Tab-separated table of C-alpha atoms in Angstrom:
chain	number	residue	atom	x	y	z
A	1	MET	CA	87.167	25.795	17.128
A	2	ALA	CA	86.514	29.411	16.808
A	3	LYS	CA	87.679	31.993	19.312
A	4	ALA	CA	85.629	33.764	21.666
A	5	LYS	CA	84.193	36.669	20.085
A	6	LYS	CA	85.947	39.462	21.558
A	7	ASN	CA	83.140	41.969	21.730
A	8	ASP	CA	81.330	40.091	23.836
A	9	SER	CA	81.987	41.480	27.290
A	10	THR	CA	80.882	38.253	29.476
A	11	HIS	CA	83.826	36.550	27.226
A	12	GLN	CA	86.147	39.266	28.861
A	13	HIS	CA	85.593	37.209	32.411
A	14	VAL	CA	86.456	33.668	31.532
A	15	LYS	CA	89.510	32.326	30.338
A	16	ALA	CA	90.145	28.717	29.762
A	17	HIS	CA	93.726	27.475	30.023
A	18	ALA	CA	95.273	24.267	28.314
A	19	HIS	CA	98.675	23.646	30.205
A	20	ASP	CA	99.230	27.291	32.310
A	21	HIS	CA	97.978	26.621	35.572
A	22	GLY	CA	99.131	29.982	37.097
A	23	ALA	CA	97.441	33.140	38.263
A	24	GLY	CA	97.314	36.825	37.041
A	25	HIS	CA	96.393	35.949	33.798
A	26	GLY	CA	94.665	38.253	31.522
A	27	HIS	CA	90.987	37.884	30.593
A	28	ALA	CA	90.124	37.796	27.072
A	29	GLY	CA	90.515	34.882	24.727
A	30	HIS	CA	90.972	31.663	24.883
A	31	ASP	CA	93.684	29.405	25.230
A	32	HIS	CA	93.395	25.721	23.253
A	33	ALA	CA	95.243	22.500	24.712
A	34	HIS	CA	98.380	21.655	23.033
A	35	GLY	CA	97.335	18.287	22.454
A	36	GLY	CA	97.694	15.135	25.176
A	37	GLY	CA	93.980	14.759	25.624
A	38	ARG	CA	92.018	11.705	25.739
A	39	ALA	CA	90.594	10.547	22.443
A	40	ALA	CA	87.727	12.262	20.741
A	41	PRO	CA	84.368	11.242	21.966
A	42	LYS	CA	82.477	9.241	19.400
A	43	GLY	CA	79.251	11.232	19.420
A	44	VAL	CA	76.175	12.585	21.548
A	45	TYR	CA	73.119	10.458	22.304
A	46	LEU	CA	69.823	12.512	22.805
A	47	ILE	CA	67.518	12.100	25.407
A	48	SER	CA	65.018	14.189	27.127
A	49	PRO	CA	64.630	12.769	30.939
A	50	SER	CA	63.034	15.916	32.543
A	51	GLY	CA	60.316	18.438	30.574
A	52	ALA	CA	59.107	18.150	27.197
A	53	VAL	CA	60.781	19.819	23.979
A	54	ALA	CA	58.531	22.495	23.120
A	55	ASP	CA	60.325	23.005	19.651
A	56	PRO	CA	61.523	20.011	18.127
A	57	GLU	CA	63.708	21.972	15.257
A	58	ALA	CA	65.645	23.616	18.125
A	59	VAL	CA	66.883	20.007	18.574
A	60	GLU	CA	67.570	19.425	14.988
A	61	ARG	CA	69.498	22.929	14.983
A	62	ALA	CA	71.369	21.673	17.863
A	63	ARG	CA	72.198	18.388	16.159
A	64	GLY	CA	73.612	20.277	12.962
A	65	ARG	CA	75.967	22.369	15.632
A	66	LEU	CA	77.279	19.308	17.521
A	67	GLY	CA	77.988	17.749	14.064
A	68	GLU	CA	80.054	21.076	12.869
A	69	LEU	CA	81.729	20.623	16.217
A	70	GLY	CA	82.899	17.300	15.305
A	71	PHE	CA	80.329	15.144	16.916
A	72	ARG	CA	77.779	12.362	15.281
A	73	THR	CA	74.444	12.251	17.046
A	74	ALA	CA	71.620	10.375	17.924
A	75	LEU	CA	68.310	11.428	18.689
A	76	ASP	CA	66.340	8.990	21.321
A	77	ARG	CA	62.989	7.651	19.798
A	78	THR	CA	61.242	9.466	22.895
A	79	ALA	CA	63.113	12.489	23.018
A	80	LEU	CA	60.228	14.464	21.494
A	81	ALA	CA	57.364	12.606	23.208
A	82	VAL	CA	54.974	14.766	25.444
A	83	HIS	CA	52.800	13.453	28.686
A	84	GLU	CA	51.237	16.510	30.749
A	85	ARG	CA	54.720	18.993	31.405
A	86	PHE	CA	56.937	15.967	30.808
A	87	ALA	CA	58.817	14.749	27.806
A	88	GLY	CA	56.758	11.693	28.106
A	89	THR	CA	55.609	9.165	30.605
A	90	ASP	CA	57.953	8.312	33.781
A	91	LYS	CA	58.342	4.749	31.836
A	92	GLN	CA	58.958	6.048	28.732
A	93	ARG	CA	61.374	8.551	30.240
A	94	LEU	CA	63.290	5.703	32.085
A	95	ALA	CA	63.607	3.365	29.095
A	96	ALA	CA	65.375	5.913	27.118
A	97	ILE	CA	67.693	6.120	30.248
A	98	GLY	CA	68.115	2.489	30.059
A	99	ARG	CA	68.521	2.686	25.884
A	100	ALA	CA	71.232	5.533	26.218
A	101	LEU	CA	73.131	2.862	28.503
A	102	LYS	CA	73.318	0.654	26.032
A	103	GLN	CA	73.848	2.592	22.653
A	104	LYS	CA	77.290	3.117	20.616
A	105	HIS	CA	77.815	7.212	21.451
A	106	ASP	CA	79.993	7.831	24.502
A	107	ILE	CA	78.390	10.883	25.630
A	108	VAL	CA	74.586	10.997	26.484
A	109	MET	CA	73.349	14.852	27.016
A	110	ALA	CA	70.024	15.804	28.101
A	111	THR	CA	68.076	17.758	25.300
A	112	ARG	CA	66.650	20.491	28.512
A	113	GLY	CA	65.912	20.506	31.844
A	114	GLY	CA	62.510	21.203	33.185
A	115	TYR	CA	60.936	19.157	35.923
A	116	GLY	CA	60.784	15.369	35.808
A	117	LEU	CA	64.291	13.490	37.368
A	118	SER	CA	63.095	13.450	40.751
A	119	ARG	CA	60.375	11.391	39.798
A	120	LEU	CA	62.488	8.968	38.437
A	121	LEU	CA	65.793	8.744	40.770
A	122	PRO	CA	64.026	5.215	42.511
A	123	HIS	CA	63.770	3.642	39.819
A	124	ILE	CA	67.103	4.083	37.711
A	125	ASP	CA	69.869	1.225	37.894
A	126	TRP	CA	72.577	3.521	39.280
A	127	GLN	CA	75.377	0.778	39.278
A	128	ALA	CA	74.415	0.325	35.417
A	129	VAL	CA	74.739	3.605	34.833
A	130	ALA	CA	78.006	3.990	36.249
A	131	ASP	CA	79.303	0.769	34.927
A	132	SER	CA	78.038	2.273	30.931
A	133	GLY	CA	81.529	4.504	30.981
A	134	LYS	CA	78.858	7.067	29.235
A	135	ARG	CA	79.455	10.871	30.138
A	136	PHE	CA	76.077	11.949	31.053
A	137	ILE	CA	75.737	15.796	30.855
A	138	GLY	CA	73.192	18.234	31.477
A	139	GLN	CA	72.132	21.256	33.755
A	140	SER	CA	69.098	22.493	35.785
A	141	ASP	CA	66.840	19.316	36.498
A	142	PHE	CA	69.400	17.387	35.449
A	143	THR	CA	71.385	18.030	39.012
A	144	ALA	CA	69.269	15.582	40.452
A	145	PHE	CA	70.862	12.966	38.231
A	146	ASN	CA	74.242	14.139	38.524
A	147	LEU	CA	74.168	14.123	42.500
A	148	ALA	CA	72.395	10.855	42.711
A	149	LEU	CA	74.666	9.396	40.429
A	150	LEU	CA	77.503	10.450	42.830
A	151	ALA	CA	75.723	9.591	46.060
A	152	ARG	CA	74.513	6.023	44.950
A	153	THR	CA	78.231	4.900	43.199
A	154	GLY	CA	80.516	7.662	43.378
A	155	ALA	CA	80.756	8.203	39.736
A	156	PRO	CA	81.216	11.154	37.775
A	157	SER	CA	79.290	13.454	35.542
A	158	TYR	CA	78.852	16.248	33.748
A	159	ALA	CA	77.289	19.829	34.607
A	160	GLY	CA	76.834	21.627	31.262
A	161	PRO	CA	75.361	22.553	28.090
A	162	THR	CA	71.964	21.274	26.923
A	163	ALA	CA	70.818	20.693	23.549
A	164	VAL	CA	68.198	22.953	23.383
A	165	PHE	CA	69.210	26.128	25.230
A	166	ASP	CA	72.835	25.956	24.413
A	167	PHE	CA	72.989	24.618	20.880
A	168	GLY	CA	69.877	24.961	19.650
A	169	GLY	CA	69.316	28.486	19.755
A	170	SER	CA	69.375	31.466	17.391
A	171	ARG	CA	73.147	31.498	17.602
A	172	MET	CA	75.650	29.119	19.315
A	173	ASP	CA	77.940	30.807	22.115
A	174	ASP	CA	81.442	29.913	20.702
A	175	LEU	CA	83.278	29.878	24.229
A	176	THR	CA	80.465	27.762	25.808
A	177	ALA	CA	81.044	25.111	22.617
A	178	ASP	CA	84.946	25.855	22.909
A	179	LEU	CA	85.014	24.425	26.872
A	180	PHE	CA	82.630	21.598	26.191
A	181	CYS	CA	84.923	20.231	23.307
A	182	GLU	CA	87.860	20.710	25.679
A	183	ALA	CA	86.445	19.365	28.560
A	184	MET	CA	85.112	15.854	26.470
A	185	ARG	CA	88.992	15.533	25.309
A	186	GLY	CA	90.307	15.930	28.431
A	187	GLU	CA	91.914	18.711	27.298
A	188	LEU	CA	90.477	21.399	29.452
A	189	GLU	CA	92.965	21.730	32.527
A	190	VAL	CA	92.338	25.239	34.053
A	191	LEU	CA	89.135	27.197	34.014
A	192	GLY	CA	89.891	31.199	34.927
A	193	PHE	CA	87.436	33.647	35.723
A	194	GLU	CA	87.322	36.966	37.202
A	195	SER	CA	85.733	36.983	40.984
A	196	PRO	CA	86.856	40.397	42.466
A	197	ASP	CA	85.459	39.888	45.863
A	198	ALA	CA	86.422	36.182	46.323
A	199	ASP	CA	87.423	35.019	49.730
A	200	ALA	CA	91.197	33.552	49.521
A	201	VAL	CA	91.265	29.847	49.197
A	202	ASP	CA	93.783	27.374	47.955
A	203	ALA	CA	92.323	24.024	48.460
A	204	ARG	CA	91.222	20.759	46.522
A	205	GLY	CA	88.300	18.885	46.879
A	206	VAL	CA	85.287	16.828	45.319
A	207	LEU	CA	83.456	19.104	43.106
A	208	TRP	CA	79.755	18.945	43.436
A	209	GLY	CA	76.328	20.750	43.363
A	210	GLY	CA	74.595	22.596	40.352
A	211	ASN	CA	70.776	23.796	40.437
A	212	LEU	CA	70.582	25.159	44.208
A	213	ALA	CA	66.944	24.610	44.347
A	214	MET	CA	67.486	20.687	43.134
A	215	VAL	CA	70.443	20.471	45.396
A	216	ALA	CA	68.154	21.646	48.458
A	217	SER	CA	65.190	19.215	47.600
A	218	LEU	CA	67.692	16.349	47.946
A	219	VAL	CA	68.704	17.015	51.665
A	220	GLY	CA	67.611	14.060	53.784
A	221	THR	CA	67.368	11.772	51.043
A	222	PRO	CA	69.654	8.518	49.831
A	223	TYR	CA	70.515	10.828	46.593
A	224	MET	CA	72.387	13.674	48.173
A	225	PRO	CA	76.035	13.168	48.323
A	226	LYS	CA	77.889	13.131	51.534
A	227	ILE	CA	80.729	15.475	50.977
A	228	ARG	CA	82.870	16.679	53.109
A	229	GLY	CA	85.664	18.858	52.154
A	230	GLY	CA	84.203	19.520	48.524
A	231	ILE	CA	84.014	22.437	46.352
A	232	LEU	CA	80.391	22.927	45.963
A	233	PHE	CA	78.978	25.339	43.136
A	234	LEU	CA	75.411	26.484	42.835
A	235	GLU	CA	73.327	28.206	40.483
A	236	ASP	CA	69.728	28.770	39.887
A	237	VAL	CA	67.013	31.106	37.488
A	238	SER	CA	64.176	32.662	38.278
A	239	GLU	CA	64.187	32.841	42.381
A	240	HIS	CA	64.032	35.998	44.091
A	241	PRO	CA	67.351	36.640	46.441
A	242	PHE	CA	64.589	35.776	49.596
A	243	ARG	CA	64.194	32.539	47.867
A	244	VAL	CA	68.182	31.757	47.409
A	245	GLU	CA	68.803	32.633	50.619
A	246	ARG	CA	66.423	30.156	52.040
A	247	MET	CA	67.826	27.400	50.301
A	248	LEU	CA	70.965	28.252	51.340
A	249	ILE	CA	70.149	28.461	55.040
A	250	GLN	CA	68.119	24.893	54.265
A	251	LEU	CA	71.883	23.747	53.348
A	252	LEU	CA	73.688	25.572	56.587
A	253	HIS	CA	71.225	24.090	59.123
A	254	ALA	CA	71.284	20.963	57.282
A	255	GLY	CA	75.265	21.170	58.073
A	256	ILE	CA	76.563	20.772	54.560
A	257	LEU	CA	77.836	24.215	53.974
A	258	ALA	CA	80.550	24.202	56.897
A	259	ARG	CA	81.540	20.378	55.712
A	260	GLN	CA	82.891	21.885	52.159
A	261	LYS	CA	86.307	24.141	51.734
A	262	ALA	CA	84.701	26.115	49.035
A	263	ILE	CA	81.367	27.426	47.983
A	264	VAL	CA	81.279	28.797	44.485
A	265	LEU	CA	78.385	30.966	43.187
A	266	GLY	CA	77.278	30.773	39.631
A	267	ARG	CA	75.069	33.085	37.985
A	268	PHE	CA	71.429	33.813	39.762
A	269	THR	CA	69.158	35.136	36.760
A	270	GLU	CA	65.764	35.936	36.072
A	271	TYR	CA	64.381	37.199	38.917
A	272	ARG	CA	62.234	40.357	39.728
A	273	LEU	CA	62.818	42.506	43.036
A	274	GLY	CA	59.812	44.198	44.694
A	275	ALA	CA	59.590	47.569	46.437
A	276	ASN	CA	59.581	46.223	49.585
A	277	ASP	CA	63.216	44.871	48.958
A	278	ASN	CA	64.610	48.310	49.886
A	279	GLY	CA	67.670	47.396	48.380
A	280	TYR	CA	67.955	43.758	49.362
A	281	ASP	CA	69.304	41.794	46.497
A	282	LEU	CA	71.890	38.969	45.437
A	283	PRO	CA	74.775	40.896	47.081
A	284	SER	CA	72.564	41.015	50.333
A	285	VAL	CA	72.469	37.039	50.275
A	286	VAL	CA	76.133	36.674	49.395
A	287	ALA	CA	77.280	39.204	52.394
A	288	TRP	CA	74.615	37.265	54.739
A	289	LEU	CA	76.511	33.999	53.526
A	290	ARG	CA	80.021	35.072	54.666
A	291	ALA	CA	78.551	36.062	57.770
A	292	HIS	CA	77.294	32.999	58.738
A	293	VAL	CA	79.389	30.098	56.993
A	294	ARG	CA	83.463	29.814	57.864
A	295	VAL	CA	84.202	29.057	54.159
A	296	PRO	CA	85.675	30.903	51.612
A	297	VAL	CA	82.888	32.273	49.227
A	298	VAL	CA	83.903	32.363	45.568
A	299	THR	CA	81.628	34.265	43.062
A	300	GLY	CA	81.744	34.766	39.297
A	301	LEU	CA	81.499	31.012	38.253
A	302	PRO	CA	80.462	31.096	34.097
A	303	TYR	CA	78.027	28.570	35.097
A	304	GLY	CA	73.970	28.982	35.334
A	305	HIS	CA	71.103	29.735	32.855
A	306	VAL	CA	73.521	31.663	30.519
A	307	LYS	CA	74.610	31.621	27.557
A	308	VAL	CA	78.552	31.392	28.725
A	309	LYS	CA	78.621	28.264	30.502
A	310	ALA	CA	81.645	26.046	31.569
A	311	THR	CA	81.642	22.200	31.871
A	312	LEU	CA	82.153	20.915	34.998
A	313	PRO	CA	82.777	17.423	36.307
A	314	VAL	CA	80.901	16.404	39.002
A	315	GLY	CA	82.151	14.378	41.391
A	316	ARG	CA	85.881	14.377	40.624
A	317	LYS	CA	88.615	16.013	42.626
A	318	VAL	CA	89.648	19.423	41.576
A	319	GLY	CA	91.874	22.080	43.144
A	320	ILE	CA	90.556	26.186	43.253
A	321	ALA	CA	92.729	28.910	44.096
A	322	THR	CA	92.011	32.688	43.962
A	323	GLU	CA	94.729	35.786	43.595
A	324	GLN	CA	94.411	39.165	42.415
A	325	GLY	CA	90.931	39.269	41.743
A	326	MET	CA	91.012	35.846	39.523
A	327	ALA	CA	89.666	32.261	40.356
A	328	HIS	CA	91.110	29.366	38.720
A	329	ILE	CA	89.619	25.765	39.140
A	330	VAL	CA	92.442	23.368	38.533
A	331	LEU	CA	90.041	20.492	36.552
A	332	GLU	CA	92.627	18.202	34.868
A	333	GLU	CA	96.126	17.930	36.398
A	334	HIS	CA	99.129	16.882	34.627
A	335	SER	CA	103.072	16.385	35.420
A	336	HIS	CA	105.254	18.029	32.730
């Protein structure tokens, strides 16, 4: 696999480690695994459980790039369907999830996010999803699937790349691709990233979360995991900082934030400030959060609606530690 491009400043702040779990490492580059991971996955099955795909050619580009990375791909027969803003009717999208459970490929990847999974949650056979052993992966609206599966069965899934956004654009980010491949092979053991203002933390807990708006939308429903002592990660897009704060307040008032061992913030992007904000921005939100929650807050997670993103195992126990301006998430543990 290709190394991360050294001239991309974002890559300078992320480092993946195969066997080195220590802190204080350099910021650039990408250390690959030395073997010993799980068997290579057979392939990727693409479904569209949320919004309609606007550019079918992007899906084909994604299939080509996934092929270059060594994955066979198959496209569900309704992945390019369109019904209103959705990728087909509710019935069609449910049927696609059912087909995904029965096909041969190990990984089931969402083509894109958007909106639509919330409609389907009561109608998905969650135990069948868990029993299938498939590795479901997506982001944004797919957070509803990740968390509902965890809440209903305790089974893990992945927050990570989607076909169109991450593999179907004009170029593919090498680091995102590397992190995805290594996570799927069980070779990505430690994700390190710069977090200059991180609170001190050294803890273990269940990793969970995703898109903040989707997490907040599940409060009070049967699809919200009841995680105590977890590591909650959050990101969002096109949400003004006051809306981000308002959703965090909802999680605070629901008692969810106080029950965590750490709150890890990814990227909050593509919003526009107004003249009446008077200096209020995301740092103000983070300062407010730290003032009102007695839980360590870690910033800088490479995850969100951005090109460089980690692949994160939702529902699995991980470790997190901060030291000297760096944060490290231990994703896979092993004994030497």
